[in-house]
Amino acid sequence: FFFFFFQSIFACVCLLLMVIGLVLVVNCFMRGLIRSAQQAYRYVGRVVELHTAATLKPKPVPDHFVKGLCSHQEILNIEKRIDGLDRLDLTQRYKKHAAVLLPLCVDENDDPAVLFTLRSKHLRAHAGEVSFPGGKVDDDDCSLSYAAVRECVEEIGIEPERVMGKWHDITNKNSTMSVTPVIAFMGKICQSDLRLNPEEVADVFIVPIRDLFNPDLRSNWSLPSGMKLPQFDSGPHRVWGITAFILAGVFNTVLVPYDSY
């Protein structure tokens, strides 16, 4: 009798432990599911924020904002705004990474400007397109910023005077890798200072920021879905795609914040 009694008690205890274990497993699973859902919600929200920042309606920028953009004090102010970003970091989501350098500079007329490259026509990817210096991050690159600077030196033969920081990560058009924009100040650039790598770069052109962000010289291009993205028409080549998206987003958030004028 006692044997069957204790056997029944033991079976009940085992069943209770199994139920408790199952509840704990389900609880952990649900917590993980909720955490993943929260992260996904936050990620989507951040992507929407970036898209909004890059597609704000162009408006005239006061001259005093543009003229002082490359002053020492304003460079420090830009760095503070970059440091204050709650960056979207996508490097954990993708196995492949790229870094591009957004080269803020002073042109031959002493005006704040941005440098662009025209990619060589015989490249396998994005041939003949306007871009910023940059490319895939190598295994031996010590950081994303280092990779962007290395690519800049390889492509056009000069390095920045000052690396100011990283903007939010985005993805390439196929969503197969993360792309980190690195903002840098190049100093004053003359065309004679550049040493182009013809294997990668067909041309380099510099556009004053006053012209880039003139609303009359701005337009949009549309994705097949109908989504409109920024385009800059003031230079010798139109700037569109991921390059225009980065440029507009960086300008509206950290160079001359949209709500500051």
XYZ file of N, CA and C in Angstrom, residues 60-154:
285
model
N 15.066 77.169 -48.380
C 16.287 77.984 -48.486
C 17.062 77.999 -47.170
N 18.375 77.838 -47.275
C 19.242 77.869 -46.102
C 19.860 79.267 -45.998
N 19.730 79.923 -44.849
C 20.319 81.263 -44.694
C 21.814 81.258 -44.997
N 22.279 82.316 -45.656
C 23.679 82.412 -46.064
C 24.649 82.270 -44.909
N 24.309 82.829 -43.748
C 25.256 82.787 -42.633
C 25.468 81.371 -42.117
N 24.456 80.508 -42.280
C 24.634 79.104 -41.908
C 25.634 78.437 -42.838
N 25.494 78.718 -44.129
C 26.349 78.073 -45.127
C 27.776 78.592 -45.034
N 27.942 79.904 -44.936
C 29.279 80.504 -44.944
C 30.146 80.014 -43.784
N 29.524 79.812 -42.629
C 30.303 79.418 -41.462
C 30.394 77.929 -41.233
N 29.901 77.150 -42.199
C 29.775 75.711 -41.974
C 31.112 75.013 -41.751
N 32.180 75.517 -42.358
C 33.487 74.871 -42.243
C 34.429 75.608 -41.298
N 33.885 76.533 -40.503
C 34.718 77.195 -39.499
C 35.068 76.205 -38.401
N 36.145 76.503 -37.685
C 36.585 75.590 -36.623
C 35.495 75.374 -35.585
N 34.832 76.458 -35.184
C 33.791 76.331 -34.163
C 32.617 75.503 -34.657
N 32.246 75.703 -35.928
C 31.101 74.949 -36.439
C 31.452 73.468 -36.633
N 32.705 73.185 -36.983
C 33.139 71.785 -37.053
C 32.968 71.117 -35.690
N 33.349 71.832 -34.632
C 33.184 71.293 -33.272
C 31.702 71.101 -32.944
N 30.862 72.048 -33.367
C 29.421 71.930 -33.122
C 28.836 70.722 -33.857
N 29.284 70.510 -35.088
C 28.809 69.350 -35.855
C 29.219 68.059 -35.158
N 30.448 68.012 -34.675
C 30.917 66.815 -33.964
C 30.068 66.537 -32.728
N 29.673 67.598 -32.017
C 28.820 67.414 -30.839
C 27.465 66.840 -31.238
N 26.921 67.334 -32.360
C 25.629 66.814 -32.808
C 25.747 65.356 -33.243
N 26.875 65.020 -33.866
C 27.088 63.624 -34.265
C 27.215 62.739 -33.030
N 27.985 63.198 -32.049
C 28.152 62.423 -30.810
C 26.825 62.242 -30.081
N 25.908 63.191 -30.259
C 24.623 63.114 -29.581
C 23.588 62.252 -30.276
N 23.938 61.709 -31.438
C 22.998 60.854 -32.161
C 22.769 59.541 -31.416
N 21.542 59.104 -31.393
C 21.234 57.737 -30.963
C 21.330 56.870 -32.210
N 22.571 56.491 -32.561
C 22.850 55.887 -33.864
C 22.107 54.575 -34.083
N 21.640 54.417 -35.287
C 21.136 53.123 -35.728
C 22.326 52.316 -36.213
N 22.671 51.261 -35.485
C 23.823 50.418 -35.801
C 23.324 49.097 -36.375
N 23.625 48.861 -37.649
C 23.143 47.649 -38.326
C 24.233 46.589 -38.494
N 25.390 46.812 -37.891
C 26.507 45.878 -38.115
C 26.248 44.504 -37.532
N 25.344 44.405 -36.550
C 25.029 43.091 -35.986
C 23.976 42.351 -36.809
N 23.312 43.057 -37.692
C 22.245 42.449 -38.493
C 22.753 41.860 -39.806
N 23.941 42.292 -40.223
C 24.455 41.872 -41.528
C 25.880 41.333 -41.378
N 26.202 40.356 -42.210
C 27.549 39.786 -42.195
C 28.528 40.638 -42.997
N 28.019 41.351 -44.000
C 28.877 42.178 -44.843
C 28.656 43.649 -44.505
N 29.745 44.416 -44.586
C 29.664 45.825 -44.221
C 30.431 46.686 -45.231
N 29.944 47.894 -45.400
C 30.640 48.882 -46.226
C 30.683 50.187 -45.456
N 31.637 51.042 -45.825
C 31.751 52.362 -45.207
C 32.038 53.376 -46.298
N 31.366 54.513 -46.226
C 31.593 55.581 -47.202
C 31.964 56.852 -46.464
N 32.739 57.695 -47.119
C 33.180 58.953 -46.523
C 32.408 60.106 -47.156
N 31.710 60.867 -46.327
C 31.062 62.081 -46.813
C 32.068 63.215 -46.640
N 32.683 63.678 -47.750
C 33.800 64.626 -47.660
C 33.350 66.088 -47.703
N 33.142 66.648 -46.526
C 32.881 68.076 -46.421
C 34.207 68.807 -46.649
N 34.187 69.862 -47.460
C 35.450 70.527 -47.808
C 35.221 72.003 -48.108
N 36.306 72.698 -48.417
C 36.257 74.080 -48.887
C 36.788 74.085 -50.316
N 36.034 74.687 -51.239
C 36.444 74.646 -52.638
C 37.437 75.774 -52.950
N 37.811 75.899 -54.210
C 38.832 76.872 -54.610
C 38.364 78.313 -54.445
N 37.033 78.514 -54.297
C 36.496 79.855 -54.060
C 36.255 80.115 -52.572
N 36.778 79.207 -51.739
C 36.641 79.309 -50.279
C 35.199 79.141 -49.798
N 34.401 78.430 -50.579
C 33.024 78.141 -50.181
C 32.916 76.722 -49.632
N 32.136 76.513 -48.561
C 31.880 75.151 -48.085
C 31.254 74.315 -49.195
N 31.722 73.080 -49.339
C 31.293 72.247 -50.465
C 31.355 70.782 -50.080
N 30.908 69.953 -50.990
C 30.972 68.494 -50.813
C 31.619 67.894 -52.054
N 32.495 66.939 -51.835
C 33.191 66.263 -52.932
C 32.462 64.966 -53.291
N 32.358 64.700 -54.591
C 31.739 63.478 -55.095
C 32.687 62.796 -56.085
N 32.534 61.506 -56.217
C 33.274 60.776 -57.246
C 32.302 60.211 -58.273
N 32.788 60.082 -59.489
C 32.041 59.391 -60.543
C 32.741 58.063 -60.771
N 32.043 56.986 -60.494
C 32.659 55.667 -60.544
C 33.012 55.264 -61.979
N 34.094 54.529 -62.093
C 34.553 54.070 -63.405
C 33.485 53.207 -64.078
N 33.404 53.304 -65.394
C 32.368 52.578 -66.127
C 32.611 51.078 -66.213
N 33.838 50.630 -65.951
C 34.089 49.200 -66.082
C 34.008 48.450 -64.745
N 33.580 49.132 -63.694
C 33.387 48.449 -62.416
C 32.181 47.517 -62.491
N 32.240 46.448 -61.711
C 31.146 45.470 -61.744
C 29.878 46.006 -61.083
N 30.035 46.818 -60.052
C 28.871 47.320 -59.321
C 28.809 48.848 -59.414
N 27.606 49.362 -59.688
C 27.345 50.806 -59.702
C 28.262 51.564 -60.669
N 28.581 50.960 -61.785
C 29.458 51.595 -62.774
C 28.842 52.891 -63.287
N 29.686 53.936 -63.391
C 29.243 55.208 -63.936
C 28.333 56.022 -63.041
N 28.171 55.607 -61.788
C 27.280 56.329 -60.884
C 28.058 57.302 -60.010
N 27.357 58.336 -59.541
C 27.946 59.275 -58.590
C 27.912 58.646 -57.206
N 28.996 58.827 -56.459
C 29.053 58.240 -55.125
C 29.987 59.044 -54.241
N 30.054 58.660 -52.981
C 31.098 59.124 -52.084
C 32.233 58.110 -52.118
N 33.457 58.530 -51.792
C 34.531 57.538 -51.656
C 34.137 56.487 -50.625
N 34.445 55.240 -50.897
C 34.101 54.193 -49.939
C 34.049 52.832 -50.598
N 33.739 51.834 -49.792
C 33.663 50.471 -50.310
C 33.505 49.472 -49.174
N 33.711 48.217 -49.483
C 33.543 47.153 -48.503
C 34.617 47.234 -47.417
N 34.215 46.874 -46.219
C 35.140 46.842 -45.091
C 35.958 45.551 -45.160
N 37.274 45.678 -45.124
C 38.162 44.516 -45.148
C 38.329 43.938 -43.751
N 38.695 42.659 -43.699
C 38.871 41.991 -42.410
C 39.947 42.652 -41.557
N 40.954 43.228 -42.196
C 42.049 43.827 -41.428
C 41.849 45.322 -41.159
N 40.688 45.868 -41.520
C 40.373 47.255 -41.156
C 40.070 47.308 -39.665
N 40.701 48.232 -38.960
C 40.537 48.282 -37.506
C 39.219 48.915 -37.078
N 38.557 49.639 -37.986
C 37.273 50.262 -37.660
C 36.567 50.641 -38.954
N 35.302 50.990 -38.822
C 34.536 51.442 -39.986
C 35.085 52.769 -40.505
N 35.453 53.657 -39.595
C 36.013 54.950 -40.010
C 37.332 54.754 -40.740
N 38.145 53.829 -40.248
C 39.423 53.529 -40.910
C 39.175 53.027 -42.323
N 38.166 52.166 -42.482
C 37.861 51.623 -43.808
C 37.450 52.734 -44.776
N 36.621 53.672 -44.304
C 36.185 54.778 -45.160
C 37.359 55.652 -45.573
N 38.252 55.950 -44.638
C 39.426 56.772 -44.948
C 40.357 56.028 -45.904
N 40.563 54.750 -45.664
C 41.437 53.946 -46.540
C 40.913 53.970 -47.969
N 39.607 53.776 -48.126
C 39.017 53.782 -49.463
C 39.173 55.150 -50.123
N 39.037 56.207 -49.341
C 39.187 57.559 -49.883
C 40.601 57.768 -50.422
N 41.592 57.351 -49.653
C 42.991 57.498 -50.081
C 43.245 56.653 -51.336
N 42.700 55.444 -51.367
C 42.899 54.573 -52.525
C 42.252 55.146 -53.784
